[in-house]
Short mmCIF file of C-alpha atoms and ligand atoms in Angstrom, two decimals:
data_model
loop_
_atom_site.label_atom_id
_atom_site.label_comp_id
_atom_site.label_asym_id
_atom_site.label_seq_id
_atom_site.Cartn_x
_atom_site.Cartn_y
_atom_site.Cartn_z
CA UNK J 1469 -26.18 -50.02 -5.70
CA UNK J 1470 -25.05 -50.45 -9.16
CA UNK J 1471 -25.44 -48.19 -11.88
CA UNK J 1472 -23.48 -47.20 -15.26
CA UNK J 1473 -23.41 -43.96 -17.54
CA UNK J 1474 -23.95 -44.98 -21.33
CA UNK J 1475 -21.41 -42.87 -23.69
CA UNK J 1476 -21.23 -42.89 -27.63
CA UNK J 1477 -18.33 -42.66 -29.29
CA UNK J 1478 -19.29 -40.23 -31.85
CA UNK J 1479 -16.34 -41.33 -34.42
CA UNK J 1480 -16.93 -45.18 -34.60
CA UNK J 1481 -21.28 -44.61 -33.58
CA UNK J 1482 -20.25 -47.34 -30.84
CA UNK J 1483 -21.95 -47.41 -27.25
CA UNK J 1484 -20.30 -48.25 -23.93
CA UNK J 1485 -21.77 -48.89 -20.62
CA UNK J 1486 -19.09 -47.55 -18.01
CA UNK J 1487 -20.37 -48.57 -14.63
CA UNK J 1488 -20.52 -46.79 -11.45
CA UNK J 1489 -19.22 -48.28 -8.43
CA UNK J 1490 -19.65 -46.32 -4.84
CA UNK J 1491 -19.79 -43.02 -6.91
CA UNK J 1492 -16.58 -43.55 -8.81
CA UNK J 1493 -15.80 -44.79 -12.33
CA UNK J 1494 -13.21 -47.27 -12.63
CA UNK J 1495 -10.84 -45.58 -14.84
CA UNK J 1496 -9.45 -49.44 -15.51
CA UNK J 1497 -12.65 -50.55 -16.42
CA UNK J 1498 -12.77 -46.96 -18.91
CA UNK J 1499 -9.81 -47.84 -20.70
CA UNK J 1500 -10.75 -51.32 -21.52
CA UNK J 1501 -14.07 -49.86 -23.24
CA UNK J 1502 -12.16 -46.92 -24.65
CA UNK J 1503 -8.80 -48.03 -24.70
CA UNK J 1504 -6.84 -44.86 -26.28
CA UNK J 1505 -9.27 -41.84 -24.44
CA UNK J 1506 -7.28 -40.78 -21.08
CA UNK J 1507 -8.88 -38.66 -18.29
CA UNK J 1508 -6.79 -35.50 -18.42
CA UNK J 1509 -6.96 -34.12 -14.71
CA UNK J 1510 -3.61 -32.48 -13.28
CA UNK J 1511 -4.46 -31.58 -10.29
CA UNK J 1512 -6.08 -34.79 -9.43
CA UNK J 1513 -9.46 -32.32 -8.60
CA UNK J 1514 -11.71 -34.89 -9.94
CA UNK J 1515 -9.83 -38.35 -9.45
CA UNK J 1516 -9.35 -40.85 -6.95
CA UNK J 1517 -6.04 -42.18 -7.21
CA UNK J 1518 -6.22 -44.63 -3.51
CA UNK J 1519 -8.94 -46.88 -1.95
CA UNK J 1520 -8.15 -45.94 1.66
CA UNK J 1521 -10.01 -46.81 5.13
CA UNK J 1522 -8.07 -44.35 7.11
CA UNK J 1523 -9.96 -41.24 6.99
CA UNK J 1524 -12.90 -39.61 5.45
CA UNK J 1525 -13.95 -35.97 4.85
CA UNK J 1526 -16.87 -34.34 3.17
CA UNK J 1527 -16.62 -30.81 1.89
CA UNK J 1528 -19.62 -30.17 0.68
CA UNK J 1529 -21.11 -31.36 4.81
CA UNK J 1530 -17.94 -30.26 6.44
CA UNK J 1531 -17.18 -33.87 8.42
CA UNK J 1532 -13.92 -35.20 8.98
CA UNK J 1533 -13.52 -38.85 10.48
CA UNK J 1534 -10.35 -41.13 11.58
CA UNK J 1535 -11.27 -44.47 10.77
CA UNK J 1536 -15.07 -43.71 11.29
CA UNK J 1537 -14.90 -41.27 14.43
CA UNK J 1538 -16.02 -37.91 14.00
CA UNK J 1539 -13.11 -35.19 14.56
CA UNK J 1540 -15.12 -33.71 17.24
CA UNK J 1541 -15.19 -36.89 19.68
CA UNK J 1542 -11.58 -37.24 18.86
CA UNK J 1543 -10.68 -34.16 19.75
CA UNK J 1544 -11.94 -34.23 22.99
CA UNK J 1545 -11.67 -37.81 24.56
CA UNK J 1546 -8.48 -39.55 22.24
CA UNK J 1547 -4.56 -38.09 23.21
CA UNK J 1548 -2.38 -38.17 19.96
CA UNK J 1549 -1.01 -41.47 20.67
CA UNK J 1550 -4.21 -42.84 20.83
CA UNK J 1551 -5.34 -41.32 17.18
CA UNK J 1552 -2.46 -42.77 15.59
CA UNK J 1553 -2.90 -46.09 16.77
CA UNK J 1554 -6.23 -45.53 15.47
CA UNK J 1555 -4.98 -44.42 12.25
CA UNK J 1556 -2.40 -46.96 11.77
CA UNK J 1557 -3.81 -50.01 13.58
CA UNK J 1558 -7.61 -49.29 12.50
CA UNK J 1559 -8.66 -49.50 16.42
CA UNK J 1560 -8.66 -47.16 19.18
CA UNK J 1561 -6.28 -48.82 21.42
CA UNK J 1562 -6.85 -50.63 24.82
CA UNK J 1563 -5.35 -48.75 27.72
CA UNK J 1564 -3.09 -52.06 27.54
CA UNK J 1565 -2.29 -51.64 24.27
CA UNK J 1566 -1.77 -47.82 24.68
CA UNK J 1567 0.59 -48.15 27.56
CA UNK J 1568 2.59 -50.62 25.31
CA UNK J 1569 2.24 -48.59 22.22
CA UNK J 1570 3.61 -45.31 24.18
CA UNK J 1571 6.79 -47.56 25.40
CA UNK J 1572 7.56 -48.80 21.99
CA UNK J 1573 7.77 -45.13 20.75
CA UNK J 1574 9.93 -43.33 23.89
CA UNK J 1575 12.52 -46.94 23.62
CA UNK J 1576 12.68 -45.42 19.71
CA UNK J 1577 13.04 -41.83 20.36
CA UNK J 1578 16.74 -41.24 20.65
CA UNK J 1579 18.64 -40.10 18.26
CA UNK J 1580 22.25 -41.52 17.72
CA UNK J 1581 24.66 -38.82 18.85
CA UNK J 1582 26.79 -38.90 15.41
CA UNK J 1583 23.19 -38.02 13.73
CA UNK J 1584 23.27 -34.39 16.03
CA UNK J 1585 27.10 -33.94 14.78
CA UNK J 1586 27.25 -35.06 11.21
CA UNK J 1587 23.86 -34.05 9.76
CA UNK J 1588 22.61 -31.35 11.91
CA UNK J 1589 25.74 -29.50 12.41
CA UNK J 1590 26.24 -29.39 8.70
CA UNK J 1591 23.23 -26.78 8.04
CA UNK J 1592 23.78 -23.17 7.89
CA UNK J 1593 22.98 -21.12 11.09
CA UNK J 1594 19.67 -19.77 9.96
CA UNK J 1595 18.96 -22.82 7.85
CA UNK J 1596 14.99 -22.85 7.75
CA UNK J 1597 13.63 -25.84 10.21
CA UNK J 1598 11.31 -27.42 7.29
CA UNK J 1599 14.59 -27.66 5.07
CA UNK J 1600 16.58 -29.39 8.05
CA UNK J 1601 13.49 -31.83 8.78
CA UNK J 1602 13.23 -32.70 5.07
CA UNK J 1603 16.57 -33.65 5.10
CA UNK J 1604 17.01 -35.13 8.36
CA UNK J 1605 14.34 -37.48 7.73
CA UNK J 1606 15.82 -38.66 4.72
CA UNK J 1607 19.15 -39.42 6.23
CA UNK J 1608 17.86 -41.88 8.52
CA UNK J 1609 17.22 -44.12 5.40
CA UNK J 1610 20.95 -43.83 5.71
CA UNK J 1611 20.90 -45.87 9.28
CA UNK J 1612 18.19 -47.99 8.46
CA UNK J 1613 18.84 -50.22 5.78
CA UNK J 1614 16.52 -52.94 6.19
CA UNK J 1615 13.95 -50.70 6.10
CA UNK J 1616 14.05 -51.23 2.02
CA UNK J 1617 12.21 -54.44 2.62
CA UNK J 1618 8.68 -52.83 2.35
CA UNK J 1619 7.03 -55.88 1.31
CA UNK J 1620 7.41 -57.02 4.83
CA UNK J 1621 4.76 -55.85 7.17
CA UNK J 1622 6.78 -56.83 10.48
CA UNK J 1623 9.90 -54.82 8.90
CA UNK J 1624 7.41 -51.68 8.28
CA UNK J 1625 5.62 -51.52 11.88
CA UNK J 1626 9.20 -51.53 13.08
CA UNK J 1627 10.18 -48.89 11.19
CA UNK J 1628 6.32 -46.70 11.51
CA UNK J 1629 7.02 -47.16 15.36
CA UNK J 1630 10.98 -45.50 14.69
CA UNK J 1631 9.33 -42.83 12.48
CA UNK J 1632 6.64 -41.68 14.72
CA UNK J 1633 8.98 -41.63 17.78
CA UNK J 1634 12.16 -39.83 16.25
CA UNK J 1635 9.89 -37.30 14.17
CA UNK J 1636 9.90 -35.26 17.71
CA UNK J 1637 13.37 -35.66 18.69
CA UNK J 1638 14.34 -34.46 14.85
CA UNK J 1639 12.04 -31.63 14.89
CA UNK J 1640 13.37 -30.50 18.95
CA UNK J 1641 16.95 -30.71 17.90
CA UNK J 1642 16.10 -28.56 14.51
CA UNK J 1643 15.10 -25.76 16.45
CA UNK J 1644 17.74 -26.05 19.17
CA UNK J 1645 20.08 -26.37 16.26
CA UNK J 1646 18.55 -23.15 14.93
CA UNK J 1647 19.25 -21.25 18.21
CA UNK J 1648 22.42 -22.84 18.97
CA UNK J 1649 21.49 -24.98 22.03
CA UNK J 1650 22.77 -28.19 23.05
CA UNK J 1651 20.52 -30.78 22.32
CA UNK J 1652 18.21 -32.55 24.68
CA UNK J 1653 17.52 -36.37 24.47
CA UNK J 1654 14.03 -37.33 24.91
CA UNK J 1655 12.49 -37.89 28.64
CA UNK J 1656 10.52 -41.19 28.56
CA UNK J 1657 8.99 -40.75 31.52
CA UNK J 1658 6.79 -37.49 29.67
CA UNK J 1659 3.92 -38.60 27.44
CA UNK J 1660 4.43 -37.97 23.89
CA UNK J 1661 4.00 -34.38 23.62
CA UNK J 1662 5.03 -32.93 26.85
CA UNK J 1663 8.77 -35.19 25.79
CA UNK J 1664 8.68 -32.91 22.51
CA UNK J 1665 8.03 -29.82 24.72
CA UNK J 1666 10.91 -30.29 26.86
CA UNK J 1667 13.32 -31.46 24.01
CA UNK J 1668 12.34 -28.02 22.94
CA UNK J 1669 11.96 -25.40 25.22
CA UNK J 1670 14.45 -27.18 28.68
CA UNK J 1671 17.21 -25.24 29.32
CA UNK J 1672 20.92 -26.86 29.78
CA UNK J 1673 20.98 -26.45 33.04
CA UNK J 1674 17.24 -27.85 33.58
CA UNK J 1675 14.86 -26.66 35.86
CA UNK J 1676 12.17 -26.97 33.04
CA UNK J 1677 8.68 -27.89 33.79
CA UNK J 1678 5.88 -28.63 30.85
CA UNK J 1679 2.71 -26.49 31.49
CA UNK J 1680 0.13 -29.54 31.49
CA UNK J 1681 -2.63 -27.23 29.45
CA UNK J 1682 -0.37 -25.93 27.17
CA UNK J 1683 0.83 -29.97 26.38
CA UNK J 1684 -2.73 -31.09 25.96
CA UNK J 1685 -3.90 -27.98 23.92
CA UNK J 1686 -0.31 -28.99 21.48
CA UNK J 1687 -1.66 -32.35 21.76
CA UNK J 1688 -4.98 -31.85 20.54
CA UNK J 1689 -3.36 -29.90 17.64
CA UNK J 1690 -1.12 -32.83 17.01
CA UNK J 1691 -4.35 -34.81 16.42
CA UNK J 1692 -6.61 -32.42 14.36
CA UNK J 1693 -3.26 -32.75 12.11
CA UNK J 1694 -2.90 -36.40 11.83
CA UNK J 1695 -4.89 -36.93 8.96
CA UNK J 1696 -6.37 -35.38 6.08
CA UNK J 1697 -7.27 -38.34 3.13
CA UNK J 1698 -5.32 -37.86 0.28
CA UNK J 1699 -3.76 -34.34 0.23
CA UNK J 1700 -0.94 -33.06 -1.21
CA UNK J 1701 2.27 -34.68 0.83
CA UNK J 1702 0.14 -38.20 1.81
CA UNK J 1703 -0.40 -38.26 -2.05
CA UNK J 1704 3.40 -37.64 -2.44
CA UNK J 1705 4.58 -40.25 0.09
CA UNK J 1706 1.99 -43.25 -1.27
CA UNK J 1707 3.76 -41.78 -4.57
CA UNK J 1708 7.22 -42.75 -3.61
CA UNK J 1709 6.37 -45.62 -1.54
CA UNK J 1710 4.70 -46.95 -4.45
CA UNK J 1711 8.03 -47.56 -6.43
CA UNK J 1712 8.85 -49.20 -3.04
CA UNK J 1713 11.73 -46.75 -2.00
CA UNK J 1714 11.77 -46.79 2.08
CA UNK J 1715 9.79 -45.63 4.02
CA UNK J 1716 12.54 -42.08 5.54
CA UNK J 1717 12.90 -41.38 2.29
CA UNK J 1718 8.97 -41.68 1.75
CA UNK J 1719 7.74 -39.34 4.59
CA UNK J 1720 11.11 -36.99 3.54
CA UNK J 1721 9.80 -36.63 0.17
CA UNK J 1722 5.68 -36.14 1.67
CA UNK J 1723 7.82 -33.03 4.07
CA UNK J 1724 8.94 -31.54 0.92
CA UNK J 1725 5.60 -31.45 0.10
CA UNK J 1726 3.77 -30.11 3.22
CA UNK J 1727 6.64 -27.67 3.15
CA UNK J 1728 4.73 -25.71 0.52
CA UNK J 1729 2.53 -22.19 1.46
CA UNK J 1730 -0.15 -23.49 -0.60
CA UNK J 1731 -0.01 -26.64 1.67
CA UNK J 1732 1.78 -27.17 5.60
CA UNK J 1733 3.64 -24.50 4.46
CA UNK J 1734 0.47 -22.04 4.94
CA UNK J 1735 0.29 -21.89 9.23
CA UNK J 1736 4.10 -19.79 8.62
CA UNK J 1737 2.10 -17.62 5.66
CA UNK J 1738 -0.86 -16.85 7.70
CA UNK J 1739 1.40 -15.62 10.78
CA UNK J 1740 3.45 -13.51 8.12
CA UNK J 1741 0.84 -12.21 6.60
CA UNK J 1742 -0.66 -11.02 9.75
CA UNK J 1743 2.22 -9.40 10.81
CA UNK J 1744 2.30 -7.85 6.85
CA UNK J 1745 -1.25 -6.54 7.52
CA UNK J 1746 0.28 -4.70 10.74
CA UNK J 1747 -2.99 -3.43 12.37
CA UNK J 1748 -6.73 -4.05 12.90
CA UNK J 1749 -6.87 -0.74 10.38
CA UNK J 1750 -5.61 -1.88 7.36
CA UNK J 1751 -7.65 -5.30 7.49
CA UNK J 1752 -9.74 -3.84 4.76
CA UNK J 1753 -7.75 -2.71 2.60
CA UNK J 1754 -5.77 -5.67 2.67
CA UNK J 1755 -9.11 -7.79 1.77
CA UNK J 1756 -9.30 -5.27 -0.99
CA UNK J 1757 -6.08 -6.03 -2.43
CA UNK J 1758 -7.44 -10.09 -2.23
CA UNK J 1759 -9.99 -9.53 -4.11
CA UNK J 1760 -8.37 -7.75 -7.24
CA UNK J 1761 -6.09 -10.73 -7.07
CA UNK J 1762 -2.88 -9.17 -6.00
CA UNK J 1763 -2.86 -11.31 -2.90
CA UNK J 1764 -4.59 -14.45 -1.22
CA UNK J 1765 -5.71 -15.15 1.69
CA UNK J 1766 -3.41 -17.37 3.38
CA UNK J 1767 -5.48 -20.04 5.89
CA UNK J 1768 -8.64 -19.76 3.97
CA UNK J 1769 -9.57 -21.99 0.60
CA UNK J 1770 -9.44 -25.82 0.44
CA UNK J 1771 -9.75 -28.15 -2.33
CA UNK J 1772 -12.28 -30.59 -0.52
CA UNK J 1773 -13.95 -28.24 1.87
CA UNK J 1774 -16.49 -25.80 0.85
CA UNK J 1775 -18.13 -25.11 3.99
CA UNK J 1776 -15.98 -24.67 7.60
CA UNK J 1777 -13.34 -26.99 7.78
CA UNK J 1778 -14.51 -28.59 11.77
CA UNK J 1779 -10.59 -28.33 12.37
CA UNK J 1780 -10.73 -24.79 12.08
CA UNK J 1781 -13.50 -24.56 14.27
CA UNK J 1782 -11.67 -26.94 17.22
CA UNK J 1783 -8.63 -24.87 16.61
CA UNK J 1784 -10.79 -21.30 17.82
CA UNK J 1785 -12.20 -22.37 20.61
CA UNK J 1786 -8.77 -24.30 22.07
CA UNK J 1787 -6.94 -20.40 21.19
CA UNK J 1788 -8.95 -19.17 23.62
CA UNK J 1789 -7.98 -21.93 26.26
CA UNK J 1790 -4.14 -21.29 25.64
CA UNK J 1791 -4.46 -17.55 25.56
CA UNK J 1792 -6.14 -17.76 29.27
CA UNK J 1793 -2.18 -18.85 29.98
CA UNK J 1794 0.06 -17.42 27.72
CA UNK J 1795 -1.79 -14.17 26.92
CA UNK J 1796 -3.81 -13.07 24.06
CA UNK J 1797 -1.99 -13.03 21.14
CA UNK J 1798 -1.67 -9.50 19.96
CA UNK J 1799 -2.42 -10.79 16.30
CA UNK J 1800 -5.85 -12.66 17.70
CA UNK J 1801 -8.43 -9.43 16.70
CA UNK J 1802 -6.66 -8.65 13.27
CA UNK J 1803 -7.61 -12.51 12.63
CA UNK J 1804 -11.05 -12.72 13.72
CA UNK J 1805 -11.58 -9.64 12.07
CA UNK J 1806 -9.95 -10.51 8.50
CA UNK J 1807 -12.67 -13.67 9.21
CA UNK J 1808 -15.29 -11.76 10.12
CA UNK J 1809 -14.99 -9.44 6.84
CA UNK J 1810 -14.25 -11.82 4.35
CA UNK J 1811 -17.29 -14.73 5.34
CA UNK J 1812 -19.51 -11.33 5.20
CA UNK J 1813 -18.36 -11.03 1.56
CA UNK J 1814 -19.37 -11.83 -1.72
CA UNK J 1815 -15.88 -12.72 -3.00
CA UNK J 1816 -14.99 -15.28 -0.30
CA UNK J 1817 -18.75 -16.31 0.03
CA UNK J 1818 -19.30 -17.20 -3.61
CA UNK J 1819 -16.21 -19.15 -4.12
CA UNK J 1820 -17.14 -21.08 -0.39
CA UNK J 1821 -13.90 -19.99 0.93
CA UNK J 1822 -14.08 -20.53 4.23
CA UNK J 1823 -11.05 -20.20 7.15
CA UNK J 1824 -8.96 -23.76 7.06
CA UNK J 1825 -6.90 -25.57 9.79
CA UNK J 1826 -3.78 -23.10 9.28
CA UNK J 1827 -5.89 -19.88 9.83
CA UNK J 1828 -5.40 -20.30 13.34
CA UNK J 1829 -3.02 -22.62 14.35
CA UNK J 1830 -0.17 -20.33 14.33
CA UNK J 1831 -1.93 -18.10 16.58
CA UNK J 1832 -1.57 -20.96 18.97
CA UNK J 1833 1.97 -22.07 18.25
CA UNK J 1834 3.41 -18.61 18.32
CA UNK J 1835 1.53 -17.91 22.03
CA UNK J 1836 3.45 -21.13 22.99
CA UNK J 1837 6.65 -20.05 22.19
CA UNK J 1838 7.45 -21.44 18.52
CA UNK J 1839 9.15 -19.21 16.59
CA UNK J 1840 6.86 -19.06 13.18
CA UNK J 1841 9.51 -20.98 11.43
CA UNK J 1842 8.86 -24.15 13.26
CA UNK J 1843 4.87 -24.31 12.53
CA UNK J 1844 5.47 -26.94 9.21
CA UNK J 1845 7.89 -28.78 11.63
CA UNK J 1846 4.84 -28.98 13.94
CA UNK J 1847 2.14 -29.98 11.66
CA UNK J 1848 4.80 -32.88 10.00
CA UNK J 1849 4.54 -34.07 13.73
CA UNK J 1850 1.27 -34.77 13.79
CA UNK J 1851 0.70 -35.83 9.74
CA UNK J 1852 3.38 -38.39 10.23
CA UNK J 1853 0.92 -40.52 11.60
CA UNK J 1854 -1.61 -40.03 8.66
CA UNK J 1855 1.49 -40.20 6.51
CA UNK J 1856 2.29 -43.72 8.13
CA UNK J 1857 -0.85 -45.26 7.67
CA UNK J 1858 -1.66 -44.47 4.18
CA UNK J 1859 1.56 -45.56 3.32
CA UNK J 1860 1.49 -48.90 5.04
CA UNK J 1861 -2.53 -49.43 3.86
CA UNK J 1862 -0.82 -48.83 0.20
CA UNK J 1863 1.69 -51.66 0.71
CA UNK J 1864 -0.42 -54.23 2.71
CA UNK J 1865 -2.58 -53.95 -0.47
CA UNK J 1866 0.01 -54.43 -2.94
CA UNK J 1867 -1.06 -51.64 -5.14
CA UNK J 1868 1.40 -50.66 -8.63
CA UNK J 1869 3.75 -48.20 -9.01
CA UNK J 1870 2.36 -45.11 -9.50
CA UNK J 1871 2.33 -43.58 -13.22
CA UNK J 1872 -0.12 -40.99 -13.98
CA UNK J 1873 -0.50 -40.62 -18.26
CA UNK J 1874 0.42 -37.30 -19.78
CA UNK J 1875 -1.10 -35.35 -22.54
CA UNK J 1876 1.67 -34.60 -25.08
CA UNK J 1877 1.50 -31.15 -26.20
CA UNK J 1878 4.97 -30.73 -27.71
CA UNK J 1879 6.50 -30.80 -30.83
CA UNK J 1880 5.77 -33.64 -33.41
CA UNK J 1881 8.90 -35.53 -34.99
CA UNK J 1882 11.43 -33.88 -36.35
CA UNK J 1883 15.11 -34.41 -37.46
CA UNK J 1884 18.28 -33.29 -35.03
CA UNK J 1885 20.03 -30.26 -37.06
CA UNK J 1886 23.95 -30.69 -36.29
CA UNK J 1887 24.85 -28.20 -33.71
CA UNK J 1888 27.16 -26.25 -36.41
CA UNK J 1889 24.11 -25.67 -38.23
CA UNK J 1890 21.70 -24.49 -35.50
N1 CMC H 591 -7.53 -16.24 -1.15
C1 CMC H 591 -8.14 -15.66 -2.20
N2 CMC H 591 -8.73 -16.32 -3.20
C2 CMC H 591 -8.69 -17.65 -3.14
C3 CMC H 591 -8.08 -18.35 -2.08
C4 CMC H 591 -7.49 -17.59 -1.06
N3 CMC H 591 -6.91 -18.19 -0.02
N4 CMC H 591 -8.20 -19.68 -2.29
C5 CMC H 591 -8.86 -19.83 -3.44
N5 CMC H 591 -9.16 -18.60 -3.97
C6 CMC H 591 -9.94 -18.31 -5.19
C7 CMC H 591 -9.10 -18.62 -6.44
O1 CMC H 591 -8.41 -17.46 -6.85
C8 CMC H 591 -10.19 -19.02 -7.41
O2 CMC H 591 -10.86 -17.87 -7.85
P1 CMC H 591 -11.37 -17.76 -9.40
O3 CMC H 591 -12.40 -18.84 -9.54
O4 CMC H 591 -11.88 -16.37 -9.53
O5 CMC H 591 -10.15 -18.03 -10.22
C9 CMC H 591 -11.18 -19.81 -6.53
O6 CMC H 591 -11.03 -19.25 -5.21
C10 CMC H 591 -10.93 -21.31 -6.50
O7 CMC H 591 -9.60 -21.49 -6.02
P2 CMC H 591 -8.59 -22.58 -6.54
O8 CMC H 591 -7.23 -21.96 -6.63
O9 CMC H 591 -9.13 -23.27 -7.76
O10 CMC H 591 -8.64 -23.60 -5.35
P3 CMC H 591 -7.73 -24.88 -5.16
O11 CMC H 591 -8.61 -25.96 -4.71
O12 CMC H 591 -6.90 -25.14 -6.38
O13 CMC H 591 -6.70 -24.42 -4.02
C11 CMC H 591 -5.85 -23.95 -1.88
C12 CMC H 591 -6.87 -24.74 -2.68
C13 CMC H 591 -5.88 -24.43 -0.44
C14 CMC H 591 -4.45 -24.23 -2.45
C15 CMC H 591 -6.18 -22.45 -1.98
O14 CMC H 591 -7.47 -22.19 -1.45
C16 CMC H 591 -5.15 -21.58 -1.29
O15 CMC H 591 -4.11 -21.26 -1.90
N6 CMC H 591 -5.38 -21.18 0.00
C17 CMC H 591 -4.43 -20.42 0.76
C18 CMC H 591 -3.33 -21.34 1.27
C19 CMC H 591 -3.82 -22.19 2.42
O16 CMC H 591 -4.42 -21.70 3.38
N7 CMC H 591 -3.51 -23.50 2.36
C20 CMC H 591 -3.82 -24.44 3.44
C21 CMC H 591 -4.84 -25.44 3.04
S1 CMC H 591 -5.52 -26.35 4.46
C22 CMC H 591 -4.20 -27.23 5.14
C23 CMC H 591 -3.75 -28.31 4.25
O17 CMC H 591 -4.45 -29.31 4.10
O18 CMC H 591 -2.67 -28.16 3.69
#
């Protein structure tokens, strides 16, 4: 359906029809009718800077879909590997294509033994993982130099398929790094995630075996992860891709961004803020303290969603499955009660904050064993296929550079005093 908004320029009396187009203004189209009137919208709240056919959410109904498929069927019938085939190849794979898809990734997993010495042993001891990933990523633009020719859509699969398979291997040896264990090279005869488990958690002298459950529940959370439209690090990444720099340094510059507390960054806040709160008692107070607007409430709020964000939901239920083997985590009631208080109140309710995808997650990752600093590392994992995909959709449709406008508010001319006279 077509439709247009009529505006009057008040100064000149002229009209304009802007038209509408699937909900959306064409800013383009704006700027021809009023060429020298800019939208002026930092945060991006109320533009859309892509045309993407990866993913869609709805805040206002609280859907998320990969390519069409609902979050919940997902969840429950597609493995990781599947979803980001899904995401980058716009089909659920064939259990052909799957098979040959999974070898592709363990052939790329290694990493080249120079990599573990040079770059990784060059970080301080208690180096935060997020900072070593972020920089680790980037320095395989260093051993990939073909990988500049973006243009080329055979040159970026090769390098997606290198990115997705050495984003577990980078993350494994971070930690071991971290802890000061020798590194373990990845296993391809484990799927995926149960590889990344035991490049984590196998001992030197082996003898380690993946819990099945616990892999499929860090699976699952892999693909609740993989995608979330144009947020804050996808955003960054189409950003830098867009001036055609390569893809490591792309997804290196979208970790910076997930890095963030307000962002990634929040699954590390949440668990430290629990641990700040210190018992079920002082939940109150705390919520108190949110509400004057001394603190916030890490793992709730979201730009898009204003009702339950489904992840959140998928993520509660799949707690309880990992607690029945690891043990409730001691932090699990101080959570569902800081949930249970703040959806009950008018604060939280009027602003529609409601608990997001990081509110939990930790919960989860800490029961398995991560230690909190690895919980970015971990959702990175999964976004790199999201990541992936929106960058390669960007490039297979030749968009510009990217180049937002800025609204000047500095000083007007004025002459340069010499510095004697200052
Ligand atoms: N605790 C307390 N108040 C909050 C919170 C919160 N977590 N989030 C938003 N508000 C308040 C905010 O103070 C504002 O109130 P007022 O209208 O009185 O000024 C109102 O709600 C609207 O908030 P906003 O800051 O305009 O919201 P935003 O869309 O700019 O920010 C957000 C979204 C996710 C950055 C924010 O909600 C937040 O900081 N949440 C905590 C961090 C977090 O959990 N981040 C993970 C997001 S989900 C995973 C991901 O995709 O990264």
């Amino acid at each position: 359906m077509s439709s247009s908004i009529t505006i009057i320029d008040n100064r000149t009396g002229d009209r304009v029809d802007v038209p509408i187009v699937d909900g959306t203004v064409d800013a383009r189209e704006w700027s021809r009718l009023l060429p020298d009137v800019w939208f002026h919208d930092p945060s991006f709240g109320s533009t859309s800077g892509a045309e993407s056919a990866v993913c869609e959410l709805d805040g206002a109904a609280g859907y998320l879909r990969y390519r069409g498929h609902p979050i919940e069927q997902l969840a429950e019938q597609a493995s990781f590997l599947e979803v980001a085939h899904l995401l980058l190849f716009g089909e659920l794979p064939t259990r052909a294509q799957l098979d040959g898809f999974a070898d592709e990734i363990a052939e790329a997993s290694t990493i080249h033994e120079n990599f573990h010495k040079r770059i990784f042993e060059g970080f301080r001891d208690d180096a935060h993982a997020m900072g070593v990933l972020v920089s680790s990523v980037a320095a395989l633009s260093t051993f990939y130099p073909d990988s500049k020719d973006v243009e080329d859509a055979t040159v970026r699969r090769s390098h997606i398929i290198r990115l997705l398979a050495k984003m577990p291997t980078l993350a494994a040896s971070a930690y071991r790094r971290s802890v000061g264990n020798p590194y373990v090279q990845p296993d391809p005869d484990l799927d995926y995630t149960s590889n990344f488990l035991a490049m984590m958690f196998r001992p030197a002298e082996g003898g380690f075996e993946v819990d099945p459950i616990l892999a499929q529940a860090l699976d699952l959370l892999f693909v609740l992860h993989a995608d979330h439209g144009q947020n804050c690090s996808t955003t960054t990444a189409r950003t830098v891709g867009s001036s055609h720099a390569d893809p490591y340094v792309s997804l290196s510059a979208a970790c910076g961004a997930l890095y963030g507390p307000r962002h990634g960054g929040a699954n590390e806040a949440v668990l430290r803020m629990l641990e700040e709160i210190g018992s079920y008692d002082q939940v109150d107070d705390f919520v108190a303290a949110v509400k004057r607007g001394e603190r916030r409430l890490m793992g709730f709020g979201h730009r898009v969603y204003k009702n339950y964000d489904p992840r959140a939901k998928i993520l509660k239920e799949t707690a309880h499955r990992v607690f029945e083997i690891t043990g409730k985590n001691p932090l699990l009631d101080m959570a569902l009660k800081l949930e249970e208080v703040a959806l009950a109140d008018n604060y939280f309710v009027s602003r529609k904050l409601y608990p997001n995808v990081d509110f939990y997650s930790g919960l989860i990752y800490q029961s398995m064993g991560f230690p909190v600093e690895m919980f970015t590392v971990l959702f990175a994992i999964g976004r790199t296929a999201g990541w992936l995909a929106h960058w390669d959709e960007m490039l297979a449709q030749g968009s510009r550079i990217a180049r937002p406008r800025q609204l000047y508010i500095g000083e007007a001319t004025r002459d340069v005093v010499p510095i004697d006279q200052r």
